[in-house]
């Protein structure tokens, strides 16, 4: 091999090494996005003052456990199977969570949009009994303040100012989940609502149907119906149901301007991307 040929081989080896190093770096970066962290930009004011619009946040996925699922199924809006790796830090009340919004297309059934993310504060955990009294978030047997109290008090003051003059359900934005006269809940007076955890067995009544029908339909992938207090799952009589997933109640800190669990219900565990610990690190 001549001198020119040797130089050519050296250049080729250098280029191959650069290509290989670049490929490894890209692969490591992609793996880190799947298993370790992701960054998100806050689009609205619903989490102020903790998070402002255009703030960028880092979500550490390893704490709650990284999710694995088929992107083909997710983009194709097909039934999704999610596998979550073990995490090392349980979700706690007041953690800020980033999650896929569970109602991207319609309000009567849970769906999945891999491109649609929300950031809200977790205010109730699986197994909690959550309620709102005069705007203030409460969990039974928990004395820790939940969420951003100044805005909650603002909701309470507004509700007291109009209560008796105008029914709260007639004020836009005050009516709350499950939007049924059986409960007549509002964002100022809500619950108590039990937050199911995996393994919980629930006796099915009309009230429980109204509160949990979307969750049961999502878990079973079957139609859930009610007639005169009798519940059917996939056309079969159901007197009770055992949940297979954990659920969370999430709310924005600016609860006067946040579409959260008060309006659309409980967040399934499979939809959680992870915790946002370090906030406002970029502008």
PDB file of C-alpha atoms in Angstrom:
ATOM      1  CA  UNK A   1       0.000   0.000   0.000  1.00  0.00           C
ATOM      2  CA  UNK A   2       1.397   3.376  -0.993  1.00  0.00           C
ATOM      3  CA  UNK A   3       1.800   6.460   1.126  1.00  0.00           C
ATOM      4  CA  UNK A   4      -1.410   7.986  -0.211  1.00  0.00           C
ATOM      5  CA  UNK A   5      -3.284   4.782   0.577  1.00  0.00           C
ATOM      6  CA  UNK A   6      -2.041   4.771   4.183  1.00  0.00           C
ATOM      7  CA  UNK A   7      -3.097   8.390   4.645  1.00  0.00           C
ATOM      8  CA  UNK A   8      -6.511   7.536   3.224  1.00  0.00           C
ATOM      9  CA  UNK A   9      -6.900   4.634   5.662  1.00  0.00           C
ATOM     10  CA  UNK A  10      -5.968   6.879   8.586  1.00  0.00           C
ATOM     11  CA  UNK A  11      -8.538   9.474   7.526  1.00  0.00           C
ATOM     12  CA  UNK A  12     -11.149   6.738   7.114  1.00  0.00           C
ATOM     13  CA  UNK A  13     -10.376   5.371  10.601  1.00  0.00           C
ATOM     14  CA  UNK A  14     -10.664   8.855  12.105  1.00  0.00           C
ATOM     15  CA  UNK A  15     -14.016   9.425  10.384  1.00  0.00           C
ATOM     16  CA  UNK A  16     -15.294   6.027  11.501  1.00  0.00           C
ATOM     17  CA  UNK A  17     -14.245   6.741  15.087  1.00  0.00           C
ATOM     18  CA  UNK A  18     -15.972  10.136  14.977  1.00  0.00           C
ATOM     19  CA  UNK A  19     -19.119   8.525  13.555  1.00  0.00           C
ATOM     20  CA  UNK A  20     -19.052   5.785  16.205  1.00  0.00           C
ATOM     21  CA  UNK A  21     -18.523   8.286  19.015  1.00  0.00           C
ATOM     22  CA  UNK A  22     -21.372  10.431  17.688  1.00  0.00           C
ATOM     23  CA  UNK A  23     -23.646   7.399  17.435  1.00  0.00           C
ATOM     24  CA  UNK A  24     -22.839   6.369  21.021  1.00  0.00           C
ATOM     25  CA  UNK A  25     -23.457   9.903  22.317  1.00  0.00           C
ATOM     26  CA  UNK A  26     -26.813  10.121  20.526  1.00  0.00           C
ATOM     27  CA  UNK A  27     -27.802   6.670  21.817  1.00  0.00           C
ATOM     28  CA  UNK A  28     -26.850   7.649  25.385  1.00  0.00           C
ATOM     29  CA  UNK A  29     -28.802  10.897  25.045  1.00  0.00           C
ATOM     30  CA  UNK A  30     -31.906   9.070  23.809  1.00  0.00           C
ATOM     31  CA  UNK A  31     -31.616   6.486  26.578  1.00  0.00           C
ATOM     32  CA  UNK A  32     -31.287   9.253  29.150  1.00  0.00           C
ATOM     33  CA  UNK A  33     -34.488  10.865  27.831  1.00  0.00           C
ATOM     34  CA  UNK A  34     -36.321   7.548  28.197  1.00  0.00           C
ATOM     35  CA  UNK A  35     -34.949   6.435  31.556  1.00  0.00           C
ATOM     36  CA  UNK A  36     -33.494   9.429  33.403  1.00  0.00           C
ATOM     37  CA  UNK A  37     -34.950  12.849  32.611  1.00  0.00           C
ATOM     38  CA  UNK A  38     -36.931  15.035  30.234  1.00  0.00           C
ATOM     39  CA  UNK A  39     -37.365  18.779  29.945  1.00  0.00           C
ATOM     40  CA  UNK A  40     -40.677  20.546  29.501  1.00  0.00           C
ATOM     41  CA  UNK A  41     -41.804  24.127  28.949  1.00  0.00           C
ATOM     42  CA  UNK A  42     -44.652  25.478  31.075  1.00  0.00           C
ATOM     43  CA  UNK A  43     -47.350  26.847  28.712  1.00  0.00           C
ATOM     44  CA  UNK A  44     -49.847  28.503  31.097  1.00  0.00           C
ATOM     45  CA  UNK A  45     -50.199  30.365  34.396  1.00  0.00           C
ATOM     46  CA  UNK A  46     -52.026  27.506  36.154  1.00  0.00           C
ATOM     47  CA  UNK A  47     -49.038  26.665  38.395  1.00  0.00           C
ATOM     48  CA  UNK A  48     -48.119  30.213  39.393  1.00  0.00           C
ATOM     49  CA  UNK A  49     -46.387  31.323  41.516  1.00  0.00           C
ATOM     50  CA  UNK A  50     -44.336  28.092  41.612  1.00  0.00           C
ATOM     51  CA  UNK A  51     -44.043  27.895  37.818  1.00  0.00           C
ATOM     52  CA  UNK A  52     -44.423  30.689  35.293  1.00  0.00           C
ATOM     53  CA  UNK A  53     -45.275  30.496  31.582  1.00  0.00           C
ATOM     54  CA  UNK A  54     -42.210  29.670  29.448  1.00  0.00           C
ATOM     55  CA  UNK A  55     -40.316  28.292  32.447  1.00  0.00           C
ATOM     56  CA  UNK A  56     -38.422  25.122  31.596  1.00  0.00           C
ATOM     57  CA  UNK A  57     -38.446  22.282  34.094  1.00  0.00           C
ATOM     58  CA  UNK A  58     -36.502  19.053  34.426  1.00  0.00           C
ATOM     59  CA  UNK A  59     -38.450  15.916  35.270  1.00  0.00           C
ATOM     60  CA  UNK A  60     -36.441  13.162  36.949  1.00  0.00           C
ATOM     61  CA  UNK A  61     -38.017   9.920  35.769  1.00  0.00           C
ATOM     62  CA  UNK A  62     -36.054   7.521  37.947  1.00  0.00           C
ATOM     63  CA  UNK A  63     -37.788   8.646  41.142  1.00  0.00           C
ATOM     64  CA  UNK A  64     -41.261   7.445  40.183  1.00  0.00           C
ATOM     65  CA  UNK A  65     -39.821   4.928  37.707  1.00  0.00           C
ATOM     66  CA  UNK A  66     -39.405   5.412  33.956  1.00  0.00           C
ATOM     67  CA  UNK A  67     -42.247   4.278  31.690  1.00  0.00           C
ATOM     68  CA  UNK A  68     -41.894   1.923  28.741  1.00  0.00           C
ATOM     69  CA  UNK A  69     -44.609   1.716  26.095  1.00  0.00           C
ATOM     70  CA  UNK A  70     -45.064   1.327  22.355  1.00  0.00           C
ATOM     71  CA  UNK A  71     -44.777   4.648  20.524  1.00  0.00           C
ATOM     72  CA  UNK A  72     -46.505   3.003  17.563  1.00  0.00           C
ATOM     73  CA  UNK A  73     -49.552   2.290  19.729  1.00  0.00           C
ATOM     74  CA  UNK A  74     -49.391   5.715  21.386  1.00  0.00           C
ATOM     75  CA  UNK A  75     -49.304   7.681  18.123  1.00  0.00           C
ATOM     76  CA  UNK A  76     -51.895   5.336  16.628  1.00  0.00           C
ATOM     77  CA  UNK A  77     -54.275   5.942  19.572  1.00  0.00           C
ATOM     78  CA  UNK A  78     -54.421   2.201  20.190  1.00  0.00           C
ATOM     79  CA  UNK A  79     -54.946   0.583  23.620  1.00  0.00           C
ATOM     80  CA  UNK A  80     -51.703   1.215  25.468  1.00  0.00           C
ATOM     81  CA  UNK A  81     -49.812  -1.117  27.762  1.00  0.00           C
ATOM     82  CA  UNK A  82     -47.436   0.741  30.065  1.00  0.00           C
ATOM     83  CA  UNK A  83     -44.613  -0.922  31.976  1.00  0.00           C
ATOM     84  CA  UNK A  84     -43.013   1.147  34.718  1.00  0.00           C
ATOM     85  CA  UNK A  85     -39.531   0.427  36.019  1.00  0.00           C
ATOM     86  CA  UNK A  86     -39.065   0.429  39.797  1.00  0.00           C
ATOM     87  CA  UNK A  87     -38.552   3.904  41.231  1.00  0.00           C
ATOM     88  CA  UNK A  88     -36.554   4.912  44.292  1.00  0.00           C
ATOM     89  CA  UNK A  89     -38.730   7.728  45.659  1.00  0.00           C
ATOM     90  CA  UNK A  90     -42.491   7.489  46.166  1.00  0.00           C
ATOM     91  CA  UNK A  91     -44.789  10.279  45.032  1.00  0.00           C
ATOM     92  CA  UNK A  92     -45.771  12.489  47.963  1.00  0.00           C
ATOM     93  CA  UNK A  93     -48.400  15.133  48.558  1.00  0.00           C
ATOM     94  CA  UNK A  94     -47.314  18.543  47.221  1.00  0.00           C
ATOM     95  CA  UNK A  95     -44.944  17.026  44.649  1.00  0.00           C
ATOM     96  CA  UNK A  96     -45.229  18.703  41.254  1.00  0.00           C
ATOM     97  CA  UNK A  97     -45.994  16.039  38.652  1.00  0.00           C
ATOM     98  CA  UNK A  98     -45.738  16.099  34.879  1.00  0.00           C
ATOM     99  CA  UNK A  99     -48.193  13.757  33.192  1.00  0.00           C
ATOM    100  CA  UNK A 100     -49.998  12.991  29.968  1.00  0.00           C
ATOM    101  CA  UNK A 101     -53.424  14.612  30.114  1.00  0.00           C
ATOM    102  CA  UNK A 102     -55.915  11.715  30.378  1.00  0.00           C
ATOM    103  CA  UNK A 103     -58.772  13.378  28.470  1.00  0.00           C
ATOM    104  CA  UNK A 104     -57.272  14.674  25.213  1.00  0.00           C
ATOM    105  CA  UNK A 105     -60.251  13.939  22.956  1.00  0.00           C
ATOM    106  CA  UNK A 106     -63.442  13.582  25.016  1.00  0.00           C
ATOM    107  CA  UNK A 107     -64.551  14.026  28.619  1.00  0.00           C
ATOM    108  CA  UNK A 108     -66.414  10.748  29.070  1.00  0.00           C
ATOM    109  CA  UNK A 109     -63.497   8.366  28.475  1.00  0.00           C
ATOM    110  CA  UNK A 110     -59.791   8.279  29.261  1.00  0.00           C
ATOM    111  CA  UNK A 111     -57.463   8.568  26.270  1.00  0.00           C
ATOM    112  CA  UNK A 112     -53.745   9.049  25.664  1.00  0.00           C
ATOM    113  CA  UNK A 113     -51.905  11.740  23.714  1.00  0.00           C
ATOM    114  CA  UNK A 114     -48.156  11.198  23.843  1.00  0.00           C
ATOM    115  CA  UNK A 115     -47.590  14.874  22.934  1.00  0.00           C
ATOM    116  CA  UNK A 116     -49.932  16.489  25.483  1.00  0.00           C
ATOM    117  CA  UNK A 117     -48.455  17.093  28.941  1.00  0.00           C
ATOM    118  CA  UNK A 118     -49.700  18.921  32.031  1.00  0.00           C
ATOM    119  CA  UNK A 119     -47.841  19.999  35.159  1.00  0.00           C
ATOM    120  CA  UNK A 120     -49.884  20.059  38.391  1.00  0.00           C
ATOM    121  CA  UNK A 121     -49.348  19.586  42.096  1.00  0.00           C
ATOM    122  CA  UNK A 122     -50.292  16.271  43.702  1.00  0.00           C
ATOM    123  CA  UNK A 123     -52.650  17.058  46.589  1.00  0.00           C
ATOM    124  CA  UNK A 124     -54.043  13.579  47.331  1.00  0.00           C
ATOM    125  CA  UNK A 125     -52.557  10.088  47.117  1.00  0.00           C
ATOM    126  CA  UNK A 126     -54.003   6.605  46.551  1.00  0.00           C
ATOM    127  CA  UNK A 127     -56.004   5.688  49.654  1.00  0.00           C
ATOM    128  CA  UNK A 128     -56.670   9.318  50.657  1.00  0.00           C
ATOM    129  CA  UNK A 129     -60.091  10.874  51.215  1.00  0.00           C
ATOM    130  CA  UNK A 130     -59.943  14.330  49.622  1.00  0.00           C
ATOM    131  CA  UNK A 131     -62.297  17.257  50.029  1.00  0.00           C
ATOM    132  CA  UNK A 132     -62.485  21.004  49.549  1.00  0.00           C
ATOM    133  CA  UNK A 133     -64.109  23.197  52.188  1.00  0.00           C
ATOM    134  CA  UNK A 134     -64.532  26.936  51.528  1.00  0.00           C
ATOM    135  CA  UNK A 135     -61.913  26.567  48.810  1.00  0.00           C
ATOM    136  CA  UNK A 136     -59.284  24.923  51.057  1.00  0.00           C
ATOM    137  CA  UNK A 137     -57.867  21.524  50.065  1.00  0.00           C
ATOM    138  CA  UNK A 138     -58.085  18.888  52.796  1.00  0.00           C
ATOM    139  CA  UNK A 139     -57.089  15.243  53.189  1.00  0.00           C
ATOM    140  CA  UNK A 140     -58.459  13.246  56.089  1.00  0.00           C
ATOM    141  CA  UNK A 141     -55.852  12.696  58.850  1.00  0.00           C
ATOM    142  CA  UNK A 142     -53.376  15.051  57.141  1.00  0.00           C
ATOM    143  CA  UNK A 143     -52.472  18.392  58.731  1.00  0.00           C
ATOM    144  CA  UNK A 144     -49.992  19.466  56.038  1.00  0.00           C
ATOM    145  CA  UNK A 145     -51.126  22.447  53.915  1.00  0.00           C
ATOM    146  CA  UNK A 146     -51.838  21.271  50.376  1.00  0.00           C
ATOM    147  CA  UNK A 147     -51.185  23.398  47.320  1.00  0.00           C
ATOM    148  CA  UNK A 148     -51.113  27.203  47.329  1.00  0.00           C
ATOM    149  CA  UNK A 149     -53.337  28.486  50.147  1.00  0.00           C
ATOM    150  CA  UNK A 150     -53.716  32.170  49.090  1.00  0.00           C
ATOM    151  CA  UNK A 151     -55.480  31.191  45.862  1.00  0.00           C
ATOM    152  CA  UNK A 152     -57.603  28.585  47.650  1.00  0.00           C
ATOM    153  CA  UNK A 153     -58.741  31.242  50.126  1.00  0.00           C
ATOM    154  CA  UNK A 154     -59.587  33.481  47.177  1.00  0.00           C
ATOM    155  CA  UNK A 155     -61.898  30.764  45.823  1.00  0.00           C
ATOM    156  CA  UNK A 156     -63.491  30.463  49.266  1.00  0.00           C
ATOM    157  CA  UNK A 157     -64.065  34.219  49.597  1.00  0.00           C
ATOM    158  CA  UNK A 158     -65.628  34.405  46.149  1.00  0.00           C
ATOM    159  CA  UNK A 159     -67.933  31.474  46.876  1.00  0.00           C
ATOM    160  CA  UNK A 160     -69.108  33.065  50.145  1.00  0.00           C
ATOM    161  CA  UNK A 161     -69.725  36.385  48.388  1.00  0.00           C
ATOM    162  CA  UNK A 162     -72.085  34.879  45.822  1.00  0.00           C
ATOM    163  CA  UNK A 163     -73.541  31.975  47.818  1.00  0.00           C
ATOM    164  CA  UNK A 164     -77.234  32.549  48.433  1.00  0.00           C
ATOM    165  CA  UNK A 165     -77.398  35.169  45.701  1.00  0.00           C
ATOM    166  CA  UNK A 166     -76.410  33.023  42.730  1.00  0.00           C
ATOM    167  CA  UNK A 167     -76.202  29.204  42.851  1.00  0.00           C
ATOM    168  CA  UNK A 168     -72.536  28.261  42.478  1.00  0.00           C
ATOM    169  CA  UNK A 169     -73.382  25.720  39.773  1.00  0.00           C
ATOM    170  CA  UNK A 170     -74.641  28.593  37.605  1.00  0.00           C
ATOM    171  CA  UNK A 171     -71.303  30.412  37.761  1.00  0.00           C
ATOM    172  CA  UNK A 172     -68.945  29.455  34.955  1.00  0.00           C
ATOM    173  CA  UNK A 173     -65.984  27.535  36.334  1.00  0.00           C
ATOM    174  CA  UNK A 174     -67.452  26.784  39.770  1.00  0.00           C
ATOM    175  CA  UNK A 175     -69.269  23.563  38.915  1.00  0.00           C
ATOM    176  CA  UNK A 176     -67.012  20.543  39.467  1.00  0.00           C
ATOM    177  CA  UNK A 177     -66.549  16.850  38.759  1.00  0.00           C
ATOM    178  CA  UNK A 178     -68.589  14.682  38.299  1.00  0.00           C
ATOM    179  CA  UNK A 179     -71.009  17.409  37.117  1.00  0.00           C
ATOM    180  CA  UNK A 180     -74.091  15.606  38.401  1.00  0.00           C
ATOM    181  CA  UNK A 181     -76.950  16.834  40.577  1.00  0.00           C
ATOM    182  CA  UNK A 182     -76.468  13.809  42.854  1.00  0.00           C
ATOM    183  CA  UNK A 183     -73.405  15.535  44.327  1.00  0.00           C
ATOM    184  CA  UNK A 184     -73.687  19.213  43.361  1.00  0.00           C
ATOM    185  CA  UNK A 185     -69.990  19.667  44.066  1.00  0.00           C
ATOM    186  CA  UNK A 186     -68.177  22.896  43.270  1.00  0.00           C
ATOM    187  CA  UNK A 187     -64.531  23.951  43.336  1.00  0.00           C
ATOM    188  CA  UNK A 188     -65.269  25.594  46.706  1.00  0.00           C
ATOM    189  CA  UNK A 189     -67.196  22.711  48.279  1.00  0.00           C
ATOM    190  CA  UNK A 190     -66.094  19.311  47.001  1.00  0.00           C
ATOM    191  CA  UNK A 191     -66.111  15.763  48.283  1.00  0.00           C
ATOM    192  CA  UNK A 192     -65.195  13.845  50.276  1.00  0.00           C
ATOM    193  CA  UNK A 193     -63.868  11.782  47.384  1.00  0.00           C
ATOM    194  CA  UNK A 194     -61.998   8.542  48.032  1.00  0.00           C
ATOM    195  CA  UNK A 195     -58.870   8.128  45.864  1.00  0.00           C
ATOM    196  CA  UNK A 196     -58.609   4.434  44.863  1.00  0.00           C
ATOM    197  CA  UNK A 197     -55.408   2.454  45.228  1.00  0.00           C
ATOM    198  CA  UNK A 198     -54.523  -0.823  43.529  1.00  0.00           C
ATOM    199  CA  UNK A 199     -56.258  -3.705  45.294  1.00  0.00           C
ATOM    200  CA  UNK A 200     -59.156  -1.638  46.648  1.00  0.00           C
ATOM    201  CA  UNK A 201     -62.485  -3.411  46.302  1.00  0.00           C
ATOM    202  CA  UNK A 202     -65.424  -1.078  45.870  1.00  0.00           C
ATOM    203  CA  UNK A 203     -69.119  -1.897  46.142  1.00  0.00           C
ATOM    204  CA  UNK A 204     -70.759  -0.518  43.015  1.00  0.00           C
ATOM    205  CA  UNK A 205     -73.639   1.895  43.506  1.00  0.00           C
ATOM    206  CA  UNK A 206     -74.985   4.682  41.339  1.00  0.00           C
ATOM    207  CA  UNK A 207     -72.853   7.183  43.250  1.00  0.00           C
ATOM    208  CA  UNK A 208     -69.706   5.111  42.758  1.00  0.00           C
ATOM    209  CA  UNK A 209     -70.609   4.655  39.100  1.00  0.00           C
ATOM    210  CA  UNK A 210     -70.719   8.422  38.609  1.00  0.00           C
ATOM    211  CA  UNK A 211     -67.385   8.915  40.372  1.00  0.00           C
ATOM    212  CA  UNK A 212     -65.370   5.991  39.009  1.00  0.00           C
ATOM    213  CA  UNK A 213     -66.966   4.812  35.745  1.00  0.00           C
ATOM    214  CA  UNK A 214     -64.214   6.298  33.560  1.00  0.00           C
ATOM    215  CA  UNK A 215     -61.521   4.625  35.665  1.00  0.00           C
ATOM    216  CA  UNK A 216     -63.239   1.232  35.527  1.00  0.00           C
ATOM    217  CA  UNK A 217     -63.808   1.523  31.779  1.00  0.00           C
ATOM    218  CA  UNK A 218     -60.138   2.424  31.275  1.00  0.00           C
ATOM    219  CA  UNK A 219     -58.866  -0.468  33.404  1.00  0.00           C
ATOM    220  CA  UNK A 220     -61.172  -3.099  31.907  1.00  0.00           C
ATOM    221  CA  UNK A 221     -61.354  -1.636  28.387  1.00  0.00           C
ATOM    222  CA  UNK A 222     -65.030  -2.473  28.545  1.00  0.00           C
ATOM    223  CA  UNK A 223     -68.215  -0.434  28.490  1.00  0.00           C
ATOM    224  CA  UNK A 224     -69.596   0.436  31.926  1.00  0.00           C
ATOM    225  CA  UNK A 225     -73.320   1.222  32.200  1.00  0.00           C
ATOM    226  CA  UNK A 226     -75.854   2.009  34.914  1.00  0.00           C
ATOM    227  CA  UNK A 227     -79.631   1.711  34.962  1.00  0.00           C
ATOM    228  CA  UNK A 228     -81.744   2.256  38.078  1.00  0.00           C
ATOM    229  CA  UNK A 229     -78.699   1.772  40.292  1.00  0.00           C
ATOM    230  CA  UNK A 230     -77.658  -1.518  38.664  1.00  0.00           C
ATOM    231  CA  UNK A 231     -74.141  -1.538  37.188  1.00  0.00           C
ATOM    232  CA  UNK A 232     -72.987  -3.627  34.230  1.00  0.00           C
ATOM    233  CA  UNK A 233     -69.425  -4.074  32.948  1.00  0.00           C
ATOM    234  CA  UNK A 234     -69.301  -5.396  29.391  1.00  0.00           C
ATOM    235  CA  UNK A 235     -72.988  -6.255  29.719  1.00  0.00           C
ATOM    236  CA  UNK A 236     -72.428  -8.363  32.835  1.00  0.00           C
ATOM    237  CA  UNK A 237     -73.905  -7.541  36.232  1.00  0.00           C
ATOM    238  CA  UNK A 238     -71.251  -6.118  38.574  1.00  0.00           C
ATOM    239  CA  UNK A 239     -71.875  -5.689  42.300  1.00  0.00           C
ATOM    240  CA  UNK A 240     -68.293  -4.752  43.125  1.00  0.00           C
ATOM    241  CA  UNK A 241     -65.012  -3.885  41.438  1.00  0.00           C
ATOM    242  CA  UNK A 242     -61.349  -4.274  42.439  1.00  0.00           C
ATOM    243  CA  UNK A 243     -59.041  -1.551  41.129  1.00  0.00           C
ATOM    244  CA  UNK A 244     -55.756  -2.560  39.509  1.00  0.00           C
ATOM    245  CA  UNK A 245     -54.141   0.891  39.375  1.00  0.00           C
ATOM    246  CA  UNK A 246     -53.295   3.742  41.719  1.00  0.00           C
ATOM    247  CA  UNK A 247     -54.837   7.173  41.260  1.00  0.00           C
ATOM    248  CA  UNK A 248     -53.958  10.723  42.266  1.00  0.00           C
ATOM    249  CA  UNK A 249     -55.746  14.050  42.711  1.00  0.00           C
ATOM    250  CA  UNK A 250     -53.808  16.905  41.127  1.00  0.00           C
ATOM    251  CA  UNK A 251     -54.462  20.642  41.116  1.00  0.00           C
ATOM    252  CA  UNK A 252     -52.867  23.823  39.864  1.00  0.00           C
ATOM    253  CA  UNK A 253     -51.459  26.298  42.382  1.00  0.00           C
ATOM    254  CA  UNK A 254     -53.480  29.049  40.692  1.00  0.00           C
ATOM    255  CA  UNK A 255     -56.711  27.206  41.421  1.00  0.00           C
ATOM    256  CA  UNK A 256     -58.775  30.111  40.084  1.00  0.00           C
ATOM    257  CA  UNK A 257     -57.355  29.403  36.635  1.00  0.00           C
ATOM    258  CA  UNK A 258     -56.482  25.709  36.379  1.00  0.00           C
ATOM    259  CA  UNK A 259     -58.229  22.801  34.678  1.00  0.00           C
ATOM    260  CA  UNK A 260     -57.321  19.918  36.945  1.00  0.00           C
ATOM    261  CA  UNK A 261     -58.781  16.990  38.896  1.00  0.00           C
ATOM    262  CA  UNK A 262     -61.526  19.225  40.273  1.00  0.00           C
ATOM    263  CA  UNK A 263     -62.949  19.286  36.750  1.00  0.00           C
ATOM    264  CA  UNK A 264     -61.884  16.062  35.035  1.00  0.00           C
ATOM    265  CA  UNK A 265     -61.330  13.606  37.877  1.00  0.00           C
ATOM    266  CA  UNK A 266     -58.484  11.384  39.005  1.00  0.00           C
ATOM    267  CA  UNK A 267     -55.101  10.843  37.376  1.00  0.00           C
ATOM    268  CA  UNK A 268     -54.102   7.213  36.605  1.00  0.00           C
ATOM    269  CA  UNK A 269     -50.594   6.153  37.635  1.00  0.00           C
ATOM    270  CA  UNK A 270     -49.637   5.092  34.086  1.00  0.00           C
ATOM    271  CA  UNK A 271     -49.975   8.686  32.905  1.00  0.00           C
ATOM    272  CA  UNK A 272     -47.356  10.128  35.251  1.00  0.00           C
ATOM    273  CA  UNK A 273     -44.034  11.003  33.591  1.00  0.00           C
ATOM    274  CA  UNK A 274     -42.281  11.948  36.806  1.00  0.00           C
ATOM    275  CA  UNK A 275     -41.586  14.603  39.406  1.00  0.00           C
ATOM    276  CA  UNK A 276     -40.422  18.118  38.631  1.00  0.00           C
ATOM    277  CA  UNK A 277     -37.947  18.888  41.426  1.00  0.00           C
ATOM    278  CA  UNK A 278     -35.719  21.589  40.011  1.00  0.00           C
ATOM    279  CA  UNK A 279     -38.018  24.251  38.656  1.00  0.00           C
ATOM    280  CA  UNK A 280     -37.290  27.434  36.757  1.00  0.00           C
ATOM    281  CA  UNK A 281     -33.722  26.400  36.057  1.00  0.00           C
ATOM    282  CA  UNK A 282     -33.848  27.793  32.544  1.00  0.00           C
ATOM    283  CA  UNK A 283     -35.465  30.781  30.927  1.00  0.00           C
TER     284      UNK A 283
END
